[in-house]
Coordinates of C-alpha atoms in Angstrom, one line a residue:
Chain A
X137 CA 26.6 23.9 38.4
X138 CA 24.2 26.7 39.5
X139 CA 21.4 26.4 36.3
X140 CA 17.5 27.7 36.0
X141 CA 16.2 26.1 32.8
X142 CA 13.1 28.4 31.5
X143 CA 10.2 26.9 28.9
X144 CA 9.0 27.4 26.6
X145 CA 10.5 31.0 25.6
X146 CA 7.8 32.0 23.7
X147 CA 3.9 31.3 24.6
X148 CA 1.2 32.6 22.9
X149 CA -2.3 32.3 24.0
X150 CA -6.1 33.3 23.4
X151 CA -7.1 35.5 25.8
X152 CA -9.2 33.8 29.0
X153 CA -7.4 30.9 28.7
X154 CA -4.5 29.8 31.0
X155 CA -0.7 29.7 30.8
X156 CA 1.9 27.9 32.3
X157 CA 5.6 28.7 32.3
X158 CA 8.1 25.9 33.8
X159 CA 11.2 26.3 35.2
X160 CA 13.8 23.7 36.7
X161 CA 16.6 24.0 39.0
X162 CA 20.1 22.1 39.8
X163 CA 21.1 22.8 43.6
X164 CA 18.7 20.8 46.4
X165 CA 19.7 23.2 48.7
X166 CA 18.1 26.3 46.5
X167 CA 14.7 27.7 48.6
X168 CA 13.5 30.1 47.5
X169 CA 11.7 30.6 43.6
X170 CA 10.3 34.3 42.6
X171 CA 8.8 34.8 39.4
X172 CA 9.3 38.2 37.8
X173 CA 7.2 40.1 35.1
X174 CA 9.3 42.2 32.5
X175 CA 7.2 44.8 30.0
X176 CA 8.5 46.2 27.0
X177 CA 11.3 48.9 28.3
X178 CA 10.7 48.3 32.0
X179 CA 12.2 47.0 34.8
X180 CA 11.7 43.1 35.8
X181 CA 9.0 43.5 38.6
X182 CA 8.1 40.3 41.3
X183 CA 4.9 39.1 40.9
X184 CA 4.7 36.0 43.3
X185 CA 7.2 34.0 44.9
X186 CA 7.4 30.7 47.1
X187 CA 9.7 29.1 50.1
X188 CA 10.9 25.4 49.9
X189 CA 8.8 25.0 53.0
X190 CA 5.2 25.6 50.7
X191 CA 4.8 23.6 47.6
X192 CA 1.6 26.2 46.1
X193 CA 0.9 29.5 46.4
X194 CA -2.0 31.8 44.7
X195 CA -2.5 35.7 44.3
X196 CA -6.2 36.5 42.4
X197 CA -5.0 34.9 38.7
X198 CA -1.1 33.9 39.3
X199 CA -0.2 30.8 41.4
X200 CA 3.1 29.6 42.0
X201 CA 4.0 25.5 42.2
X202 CA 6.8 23.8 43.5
X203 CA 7.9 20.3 43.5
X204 CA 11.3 19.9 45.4
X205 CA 11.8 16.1 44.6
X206 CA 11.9 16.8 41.1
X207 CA 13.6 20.6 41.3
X208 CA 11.2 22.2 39.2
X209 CA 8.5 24.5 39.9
X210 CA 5.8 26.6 37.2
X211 CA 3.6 29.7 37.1
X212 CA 0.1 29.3 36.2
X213 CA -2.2 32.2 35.2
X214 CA -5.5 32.1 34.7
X215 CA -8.4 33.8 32.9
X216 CA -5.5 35.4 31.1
X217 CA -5.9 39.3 30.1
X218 CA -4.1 41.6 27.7
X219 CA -2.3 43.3 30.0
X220 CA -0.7 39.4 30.8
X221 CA 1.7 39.9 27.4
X222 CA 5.1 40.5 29.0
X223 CA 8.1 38.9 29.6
X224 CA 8.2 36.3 32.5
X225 CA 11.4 35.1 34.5
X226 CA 11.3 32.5 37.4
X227 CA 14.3 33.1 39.4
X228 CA 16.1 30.8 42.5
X229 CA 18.3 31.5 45.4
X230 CA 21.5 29.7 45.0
X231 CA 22.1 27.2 47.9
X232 CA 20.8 28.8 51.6
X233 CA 22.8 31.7 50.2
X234 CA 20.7 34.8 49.1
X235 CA 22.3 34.7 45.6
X236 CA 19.7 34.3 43.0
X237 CA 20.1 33.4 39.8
X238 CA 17.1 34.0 36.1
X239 CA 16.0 32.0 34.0
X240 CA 16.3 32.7 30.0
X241 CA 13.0 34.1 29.9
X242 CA 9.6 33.2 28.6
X243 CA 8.0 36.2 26.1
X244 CA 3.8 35.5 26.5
X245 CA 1.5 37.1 24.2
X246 CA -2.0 37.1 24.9
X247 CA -4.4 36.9 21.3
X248 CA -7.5 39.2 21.6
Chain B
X220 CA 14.3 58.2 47.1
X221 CA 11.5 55.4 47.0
X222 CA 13.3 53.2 45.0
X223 CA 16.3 51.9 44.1
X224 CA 18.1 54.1 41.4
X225 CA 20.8 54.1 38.9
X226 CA 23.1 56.3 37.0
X227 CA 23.5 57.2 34.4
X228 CA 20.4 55.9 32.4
X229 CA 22.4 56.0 29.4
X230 CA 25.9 55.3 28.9
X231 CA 27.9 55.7 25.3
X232 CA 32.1 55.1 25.5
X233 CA 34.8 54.4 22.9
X234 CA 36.1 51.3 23.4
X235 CA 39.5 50.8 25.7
X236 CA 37.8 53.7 28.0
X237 CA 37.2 53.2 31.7
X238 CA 33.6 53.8 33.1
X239 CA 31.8 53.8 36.5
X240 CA 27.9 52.6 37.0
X241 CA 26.2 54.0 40.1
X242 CA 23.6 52.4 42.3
X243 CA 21.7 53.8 45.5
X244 CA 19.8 51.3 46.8
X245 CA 16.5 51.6 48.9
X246 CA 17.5 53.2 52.0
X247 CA 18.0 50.4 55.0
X248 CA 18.6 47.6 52.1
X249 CA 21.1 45.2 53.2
X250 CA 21.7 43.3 50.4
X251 CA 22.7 45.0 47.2
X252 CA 22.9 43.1 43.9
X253 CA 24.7 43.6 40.3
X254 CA 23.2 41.8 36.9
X255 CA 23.6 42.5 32.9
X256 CA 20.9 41.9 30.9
X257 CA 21.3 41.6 27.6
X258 CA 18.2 42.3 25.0
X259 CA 15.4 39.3 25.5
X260 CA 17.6 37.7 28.0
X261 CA 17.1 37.1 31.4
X262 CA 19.3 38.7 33.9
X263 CA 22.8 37.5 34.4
X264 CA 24.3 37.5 37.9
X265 CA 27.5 39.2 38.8
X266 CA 28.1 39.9 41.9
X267 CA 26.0 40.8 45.3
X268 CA 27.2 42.4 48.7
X269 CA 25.6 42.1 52.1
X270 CA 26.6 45.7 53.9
X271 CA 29.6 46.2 52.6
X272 CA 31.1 43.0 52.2
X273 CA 31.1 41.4 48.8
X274 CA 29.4 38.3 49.2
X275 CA 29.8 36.8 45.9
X276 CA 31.7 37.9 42.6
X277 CA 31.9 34.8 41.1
X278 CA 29.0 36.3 38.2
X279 CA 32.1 39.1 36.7
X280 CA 33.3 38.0 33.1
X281 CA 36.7 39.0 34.0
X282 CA 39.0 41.1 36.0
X283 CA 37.9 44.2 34.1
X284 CA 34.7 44.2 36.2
X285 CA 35.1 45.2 39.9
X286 CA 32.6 46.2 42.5
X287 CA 32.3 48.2 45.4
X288 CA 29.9 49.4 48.3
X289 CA 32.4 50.6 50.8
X290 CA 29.9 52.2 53.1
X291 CA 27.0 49.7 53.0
X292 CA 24.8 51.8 50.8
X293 CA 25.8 53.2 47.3
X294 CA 27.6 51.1 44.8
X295 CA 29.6 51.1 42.1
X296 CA 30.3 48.9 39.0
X297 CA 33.3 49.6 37.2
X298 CA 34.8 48.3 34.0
X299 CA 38.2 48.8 32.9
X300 CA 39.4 49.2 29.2
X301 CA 35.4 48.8 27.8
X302 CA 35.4 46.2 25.1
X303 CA 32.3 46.5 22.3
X304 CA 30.8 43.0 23.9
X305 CA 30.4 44.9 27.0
X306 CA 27.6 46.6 25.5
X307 CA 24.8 45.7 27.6
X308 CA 22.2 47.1 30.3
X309 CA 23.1 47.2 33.8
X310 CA 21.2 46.3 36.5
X311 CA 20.9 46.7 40.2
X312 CA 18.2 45.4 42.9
X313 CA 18.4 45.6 46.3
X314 CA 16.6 43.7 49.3
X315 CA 15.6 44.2 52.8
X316 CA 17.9 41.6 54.3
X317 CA 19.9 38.3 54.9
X318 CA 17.7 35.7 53.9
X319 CA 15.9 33.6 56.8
X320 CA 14.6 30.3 56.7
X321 CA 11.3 30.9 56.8
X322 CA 10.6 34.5 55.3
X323 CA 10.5 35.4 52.4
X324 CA 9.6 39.3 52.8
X325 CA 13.7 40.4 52.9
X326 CA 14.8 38.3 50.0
X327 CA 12.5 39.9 47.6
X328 CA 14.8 41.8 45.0
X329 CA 13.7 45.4 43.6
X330 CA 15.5 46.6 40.3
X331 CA 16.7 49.8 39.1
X332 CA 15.8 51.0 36.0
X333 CA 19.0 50.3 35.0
X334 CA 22.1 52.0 33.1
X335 CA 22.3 51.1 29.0
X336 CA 25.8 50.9 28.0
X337 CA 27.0 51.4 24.6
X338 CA 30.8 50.9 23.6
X339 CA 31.7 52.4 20.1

């Protein structure tokens, strides 16, 4: 069925140090993979995303990678900052369609 | 307006009532998109349209839920006879365009700050 496994939900981490977040998916076909950013009381907000046809991508501290032959695909940050505590999301397109389906969700919490 | 925009921000409705969720999508989007998020959850699809047409509903709990975007543009969520497990926030996004092979620029979603609803 049409599945994006999140983990781990919760990540905590001192701050300047890096995080990862990994994600999986179940459909070959799926390509395309954003990763969303969700604060407190907002709405979810794209931060990076990647095509089937690129297998890493980077923006200053956030980098995207993506390994089709296994289905799964993370999101590293770097040097991470307080502003960094927020709820992440990786996300895929279902198929070639342009339905795309969350993850559960990974809360981060960056320790001063 | 600039982004994509929903109302009412808040809903609150006795249970068995009817109610209607609006979404106006960033002008020229083509593809319009429906999820429920519940609290520290990530959000759950229900349905999407491309112009008008309703590309996928396959997300909707059950026939209580229905969907429309008759002229390509606005939308509307509606549930029928509100049930308290309902009780959720509403979401809608919206995106450029069909998505291609090789760009990624019109499948990026942008979400609505959403409508809270609340069945008593």
């Amino acid at each position: 069925g049409e599945n994006v496994e999140q983990h781990p939900s919760t990540l905590s981490v001192q701050e300047g140090d890096s995080a990862v977040i990994k994600c999986t998916y179940s459909d070959s076909a799926s390509n395309y993979f954003p990763w969303y950013k969700q604060e407190l009381g907002k709405r979810p907000q794209l931060i990076i995303d990647i095509r089937s046809n690129v297998g890493e991508k980077k923006d200053q501290r956030i980098a995207v990678t993506l390994n089709k032959t296994a289905k799964h695909f993370s999101l590293h940050i770097t040097e991470t900052q307080p502003e960094d505590s927020a709820v992440y999301f990786c996300a895929a397109s279902i198929g070639r369609a342009s339905k795309i389906i969350f993850g559960s969700g990974t809360r981060l919490s960056i320790r001063p | 307006g600039a982004g994509v925009s929903q109302s009412p921000r808040y809903k609150v409705t006795k249970r068995g009532q009817d109610v209607a969720l609006r979404c106006d999508p960033i002008s020229g989007h083509v593809s319009l998109y429906w999820y429920r998020q519940a609290l520290g959850q990530g959000p759950e699809f229900l349905t999407y349209f491309n112009y008008e047409a309703q590309q996928d509903k396959s997300g909707l709990p059950n026939d209580r839920f229905s969907a429309e975007r008759p002229e390509g543009s606005i939308s509307t969520l509606t549930i029928q006879r509100t049930e308290q497990r309902d009780s959720a926030m509403y979401r809608c996004a919206s995106s450029s365009g069909v998505g291609q092979e090789t760009d990624a620029t019109n499948e990026k979603l942008f979400f609505g700050s959403g409508t809270q609803l609340s069945v008593l």
